[in-house]
Amino acid sequence: MSASEKDLINENLIESFRSRLRAYVAVEPVLDYLHFLAPEQKEDIRHRARKDGNLAAVDVLIGAVLRKPHPEGWFQAFVDALSHAECQHAADVMRGKLPDAAVEAENDICMRMIDILVPSLVGMDTKEVCTICYARELITKYDQDQILHLAANQGQRDAARELLKRIVRCPPGWYSQFVQILRDTEHNDLYKLMGGCCSDDTADLYQSEEECEGEEATPKLSSSLERLPPVIGDLDKDDIELRDYQMDVAKPALEGKNIIICLPTGSGKTRIGVYITRKHLDRKRAEGKTGKVVFLVNMVPLVEQHYTNEFHPFLKHVYKVERVSGQSMHKISFTEIVKNNDVIICTAQILENYLEKTLKGEDEGVHLKDISLIIIDECHHTKKDEVYNRVMMRYLKQKNKNRIVRKEQKEIVPLPQILGMTASLGVGDATLLKAAENYILQICANLDASQIRTGNLGNYSKEPDKKIVHVEDKEKDPFGDVIKKIMNVIQMHAELSPTCELGSQSYEQWVVQREQQAAKEEDQNVRVCMEHLRRYNDALIVSNTIRMCDAFRFLNKKHEEELKSKSSPDDEHVINISDTERELFKLFRENKKELEKLSENQSYENDSLSKLQRTVLYQFTTTEDARGIVFTKMRQSAIALSHWIQENPKFADVGVKVSYVIGGGNQSVVKPMTSTEQKAVLNKFRSGDVNLLIATSVAQEGLDIPDCNFVIRYGFVTNDIAMIQAKGRARAQNSNYIVIEVKGSGVTEKESVNEYRVNLMSKAIARIQAMDPAEYNKQIEEYQIQALLEDKMRMTNNKKHKKLVLPSEVKLSCRHCSKIVCTGDDIQIIEGMHHVNVSSQFRELYIQKGNTSLQELFDYETNGTIACKDCGLTWGTMMMYRAIECPCLNVRNFVVTIKEIKFSKYTKWRDLPAKFPAFDYIEHASRLALDSDEEFES
């Protein structure tokens, strides 16, 4: 037999037993004995092991071993390396010493058993168990050193996981020895759990005492395994198991059809998406084609969540999985990530940006034809100008081109399969069944869905009990009366007479619109009054929602921050304070003591708060291991509610551990929460360190939150989709969904309307599902053609109304004092998003203030804020970009003049009809270096 024939046989042997090698090979010690691999190859494999785990590294190792041309004696060297690294079972398999099939099957069950029981086994005394495992040769000296090192540096639980990963690599027979070690180390509960002899109450799972006499306690593994539910542990997953209803809704997608899956929150939609992804890629691989799956989300925290909890654990041993968002730290382009990975989880805006680059002919773009499956999470957002719909509009345009090209018998451009997932499609503004049906058909058309799949959850459905708690209006509200008196004084000063009620959402909308108008007209007196009126309006809402003292603290804090903004950090010059500002500061000081005194009088507190207290206390005293969420509208309310509960000993007495989670957007007067902060709180909620979460709408949609016993909507009801998602959080047994009224919230009426819309949606979906397929397809095609025509008309109108102007035709003036700040010629863009002023004269116009807390709020390094030298208004941040300080401007803080026409409505730079050049780093770095040399010489 020739050497090439032997090599081919050995290659086939390795490939045939690749799955066994994954289970039995420990990569790092084997590398020490593989002398035919180059040092850089070994280091790459070690890096992969540290980054993605041993399983992923084994595949890379096998790839390196199989790489041609083979050095002489390569196969025997590989087998010897396995043997020297004490991977004896793997070495035996390579030598053809295969265990009996029944023994191997039993060993597979043992490995699966360990996999399932990881959450319990990590509680063992790892150091003690590890020592005995080494003494009885279940693990190697290298294994022991690594496990004990992990225990010392990261704790016993992480070390236990590592021990379990390593022990399953032993030859068959290790399981009974490990069970005996648990018994010898007095881990009696774990011993019984693993199948050791036990009492009668669990005897049906294990062998009886009589059967155990005279032999090692060996569990009836097959029957035990059948009774234990599949869980997500920390070990790698080979199998994805779906429930019957999940498999039923997935069938058309497994056949390659575009569908929408509409299942309640908590029913496992993401798991279905992972399963469909796996089968899709397997099918493509079997066909000899390249599969590429992109999973789109609409919120940054969901990227990491879906990657960590679902896609990576289940797919990493067979496919490359990566995640990308605007906050990712990747230094390579999205194009390269798509090219080098099989599954990409990303925000929809990332994909849209790179599809746009392709349209513009840029090299760093992505084509739809490069993707074989797109999964759209929370797909009910695929409408109007939302980013999901912009992505799908590109799809529909190509589909229409393909229709024309096909008639001409030319080659078409392949399009990806589309899978939409949502808990509720909604009905929009529809009040009649036909309108609801049309609304849902439009979303189906936007997603090019052939059908909507809904499942019968049967016993898995856990609809919570619903209760609406009514409250009484305050008989007296002296605190609110003082605030209203102040607001009326401000309105008289500004000569304004609004028709909406003080303390309402409509009043806030009026204030925002009037502020924009005043800024545009450079009427700074009115503009400043609007800022203060919005503040007092927020205080009224907080007073009606939480405590009066919380409203007072909010007002006092904003007053102090405003005063601080009017001070210079170096006292070298004086910031101007207008007469109106002095009057407004004086107005608050004159009423401060009265407000503070009234805020301390608990007899005037609102009834909503007492109802909330009674509701929460009841839940925690009547439910074991209670866990719940309170949804509230405002960030101020979430923070204040959390503080109130922490300060109230009645909550601590029943075991309440509270925290809050709010959004990351910068639209509010309250500091936003970073994704890192959100993640930390949610992790505590999952672990039980927090059992009551106070949340704004950020926690309603998509975020992975554990099953709750109760969900409370505290004066906060929006639409029917949000109601379904909030209800879906209460999915523990015997859970409750509670709505508590708050003055002026109108929650009872809104909740009734939402219930009607949910029923309307169900009926509309049922009618669509019952449609004749030909009629359905006809209507979908009509909606798609209509959408394409409307998009074309919209683009034409945009070109007419939004013709690009030259940067020199754009001027920015301070929103507060109307001082001209710069022209568009001074603006350049860093990394396609950060607009910085590059003029050397600009530094004369602002003062810089340090702010160490800023770094967490931005995805770039900051060095404090910059503010107007004349009036103190914050303009933006000082961005540190590759050792250069760059003033980064927030357009919302300026009035924009375009061709002598003023605009005060811009909140995002991308809305401006001007194209600014990219930041010229070389020019600015050279100029900075030259300035430094001149300073040094002088």
Coordinates of N, CA, C and O in Angstrom, one line a residue, residues 337-399:
I337 N -16.5 40.1 8.8 CA -17.2 39.2 9.8 C -18.2 38.3 9.1 O -18.4 37.2 9.4
V338 N -19.0 38.9 8.2 CA -20.0 38.2 7.4 C -19.2 37.1 6.5 O -19.7 35.9 6.5
K339 N -18.1 37.5 6.0 CA -17.4 36.5 5.1 C -16.8 35.3 5.9 O -16.8 34.2 5.4
N340 N -16.4 35.6 7.1 CA -15.7 34.6 7.9 C -16.5 33.8 8.9 O -16.0 32.9 9.6
N341 N -17.8 34.0 9.0 CA -18.6 33.4 9.9 C -19.9 32.8 9.3 O -20.3 33.2 8.2
D342 N -20.5 31.8 9.9 CA -21.7 31.2 9.4 C -22.9 31.8 9.9 O -23.9 31.9 9.2
V343 N -22.9 32.3 11.2 CA -24.1 32.9 11.8 C -23.6 34.3 12.4 O -22.6 34.3 13.1
I344 N -24.3 35.3 12.0 CA -24.0 36.6 12.5 C -25.3 37.2 13.2 O -26.3 37.3 12.6
I345 N -25.1 37.6 14.5 CA -26.2 38.2 15.2 C -25.9 39.7 15.3 O -24.8 40.1 15.8
C346 N -26.7 40.6 14.8 CA -26.4 42.0 14.8 C -27.7 42.8 14.8 O -28.8 42.4 14.6
T347 N -27.5 44.1 15.1 CA -28.6 45.1 15.0 C -28.9 45.3 13.6 O -28.0 45.3 12.7
A348 N -30.2 45.5 13.3 CA -30.6 45.7 11.9 C -29.9 46.9 11.2 O -29.7 46.9 10.0
Q349 N -29.6 47.9 12.0 CA -29.0 49.1 11.4 C -27.6 48.8 10.9 O -27.2 49.4 9.9
I350 N -26.9 47.9 11.5 CA -25.6 47.5 11.0 C -25.7 46.9 9.6 O -25.0 47.3 8.7
L351 N -26.6 45.9 9.4 CA -26.8 45.3 8.1 C -27.3 46.4 7.1 O -26.8 46.4 6.0
E352 N -28.2 47.2 7.5 CA -28.7 48.3 6.6 C -27.6 49.2 6.1 O -27.5 49.5 5.0
N353 N -26.7 49.6 7.0 CA -25.6 50.4 6.7 C -24.7 49.8 5.6 O -24.3 50.5 4.7
Y354 N -24.4 48.5 5.8 CA -23.5 47.8 4.8 C -24.2 47.4 3.5 O -23.6 47.3 2.5
L355 N -25.5 47.3 3.5 CA -26.3 47.1 2.3 C -26.2 48.4 1.5 O -26.1 48.4 0.3
E356 N -26.3 49.5 2.2 CA -26.2 50.9 1.6 C -24.9 51.1 1.0 O -24.8 51.7 -0.1
K357 N -23.8 50.6 1.6 CA -22.5 50.8 1.1 C -22.4 50.1 -0.2 O -21.7 50.6 -1.2
T358 N -23.0 48.9 -0.3 CA -23.0 48.1 -1.6 C -23.7 48.9 -2.7 O -23.2 49.0 -3.8
L359 N -24.8 49.5 -2.3 CA -25.6 50.3 -3.3 C -24.8 51.4 -3.9 O -24.9 51.8 -5.0
K360 N -23.9 52.0 -3.0 CA -23.1 53.1 -3.4 C -21.8 52.7 -4.1 O -21.0 53.5 -4.5
G361 N -21.6 51.4 -4.2 CA -20.5 50.9 -4.9 C -19.2 50.8 -4.1 O -18.1 50.7 -4.6
E362 N -19.3 50.9 -2.7 CA -18.2 50.9 -1.9 C -17.7 49.5 -1.7 O -18.5 48.5 -1.7
D363 N -16.4 49.3 -1.5 CA -15.8 48.0 -1.3 C -16.3 47.3 0.0 O -16.5 46.1 0.0
E364 N -16.5 48.0 1.0 CA -16.8 47.5 2.3 C -18.3 47.2 2.5 O -18.9 47.6 3.5
G365 N -19.0 46.7 1.5 CA -20.4 46.5 1.5 C -20.8 45.0 1.7 O -19.9 44.1 1.7
V366 N -22.1 44.8 1.8 CA -22.6 43.4 1.9 C -23.8 43.3 0.9 O -24.6 44.2 0.8
H367 N -23.9 42.1 0.3 CA -25.0 41.9 -0.7 C -26.0 41.0 0.0 O -25.6 40.1 0.7
L368 N -27.3 41.2 -0.4 CA -28.3 40.2 0.1 C -28.0 38.8 -0.5 O -28.3 37.8 0.2
K369 N -27.4 38.8 -1.6 CA -27.2 37.4 -2.2 C -26.1 36.7 -1.5 O -26.0 35.4 -1.6
D370 N -25.4 37.4 -0.6 CA -24.4 36.7 0.2 C -25.0 36.0 1.4 O -24.3 35.2 2.1
I371 N -26.3 36.3 1.7 CA -26.9 35.7 2.9 C -28.0 34.7 2.4 O -28.7 35.0 1.5
S372 N -28.1 33.6 3.1 CA -29.0 32.6 2.7 C -30.3 32.5 3.6 O -31.3 32.0 3.2
L373 N -30.2 33.1 4.8 CA -31.3 33.1 5.7 C -31.2 34.4 6.6 O -30.2 34.6 7.2
I374 N -32.3 35.2 6.6 CA -32.4 36.3 7.5 C -33.5 36.0 8.5 O -34.6 35.8 8.1
I375 N -33.2 36.1 9.8 CA -34.2 35.9 10.9 C -34.4 37.3 11.5 O -33.4 37.9 11.9
I376 N -35.6 37.8 11.5 CA -36.0 39.1 12.1 C -36.7 38.9 13.4 O -37.8 38.5 13.4
D377 N -36.0 39.3 14.5 CA -36.6 39.3 15.8 C -37.6 40.5 16.0 O -37.3 41.5 15.5
E378 N -38.7 40.3 16.7 CA -39.7 41.3 16.9 C -40.1 41.9 15.6 O -40.1 43.1 15.4
C379 N -40.5 41.0 14.7 CA -40.7 41.4 13.3 C -41.9 42.3 13.1 O -42.2 42.8 12.0
H380 N -42.7 42.5 14.1 CA -43.9 43.5 14.0 C -43.4 44.9 13.7 O -44.2 45.7 13.3
H381 N -42.1 45.1 13.9 CA -41.6 46.5 13.6 C -41.3 46.6 12.1 O -40.7 47.7 11.7
T382 N -41.6 45.6 11.3 CA -41.3 45.7 9.8 C -42.4 46.5 9.1 O -43.3 46.0 8.5
K383 N -42.3 47.8 9.3 CA -43.4 48.7 8.8 C -42.8 50.1 8.6 O -41.8 50.5 9.2
K384 N -43.5 50.9 7.8 CA -43.2 52.3 7.5 C -41.7 52.5 7.3 O -41.1 51.8 6.5
D385 N -41.1 53.5 8.1 CA -39.7 53.8 7.8 C -38.8 53.1 8.8 O -37.6 53.5 9.0
E386 N -39.2 52.1 9.5 CA -38.4 51.4 10.5 C -37.3 50.6 9.8 O -37.5 50.2 8.7
V387 N -36.2 50.4 10.5 CA -35.0 49.9 9.9 C -35.2 48.5 9.3 O -34.7 48.1 8.2
Y388 N -36.0 47.6 10.0 CA -36.4 46.3 9.4 C -37.0 46.5 8.1 O -36.7 45.7 7.1
N389 N -37.9 47.4 7.9 CA -38.6 47.6 6.6 C -37.7 48.2 5.6 O -37.8 47.9 4.4
R390 N -36.7 48.9 6.0 CA -35.7 49.4 5.0 C -34.9 48.3 4.4 O -34.5 48.3 3.2
V391 N -34.5 47.3 5.3 CA -33.8 46.2 4.8 C -34.7 45.3 3.9 O -34.2 44.9 2.8
M392 N -35.9 45.1 4.3 CA -36.8 44.3 3.5 C -37.2 45.0 2.2 O -37.5 44.3 1.2
M393 N -37.2 46.3 2.2 CA -37.5 47.0 0.9 C -36.4 46.7 -0.1 O -36.7 46.6 -1.3
R394 N -35.2 46.6 0.3 CA -34.1 46.2 -0.6 C -34.4 44.8 -1.2 O -34.2 44.5 -2.4
Y395 N -34.9 43.9 -0.3 CA -35.3 42.6 -0.7 C -36.4 42.6 -1.8 O -36.3 41.9 -2.8
L396 N -37.4 43.4 -1.5 CA -38.6 43.4 -2.4 C -38.2 44.0 -3.7 O -38.7 43.6 -4.8
K397 N -37.3 45.0 -3.7 CA -36.8 45.6 -5.0 C -36.1 44.5 -5.8 O -36.3 44.4 -7.1
Q398 N -35.3 43.7 -5.2 CA -34.5 42.7 -5.9 C -35.5 41.6 -6.4 O -35.4 41.0 -7.5
K399 N -36.5 41.3 -5.6 CA -37.5 40.3 -5.9 C -38.2 40.7 -7.2 O -38.5 39.9 -8.1

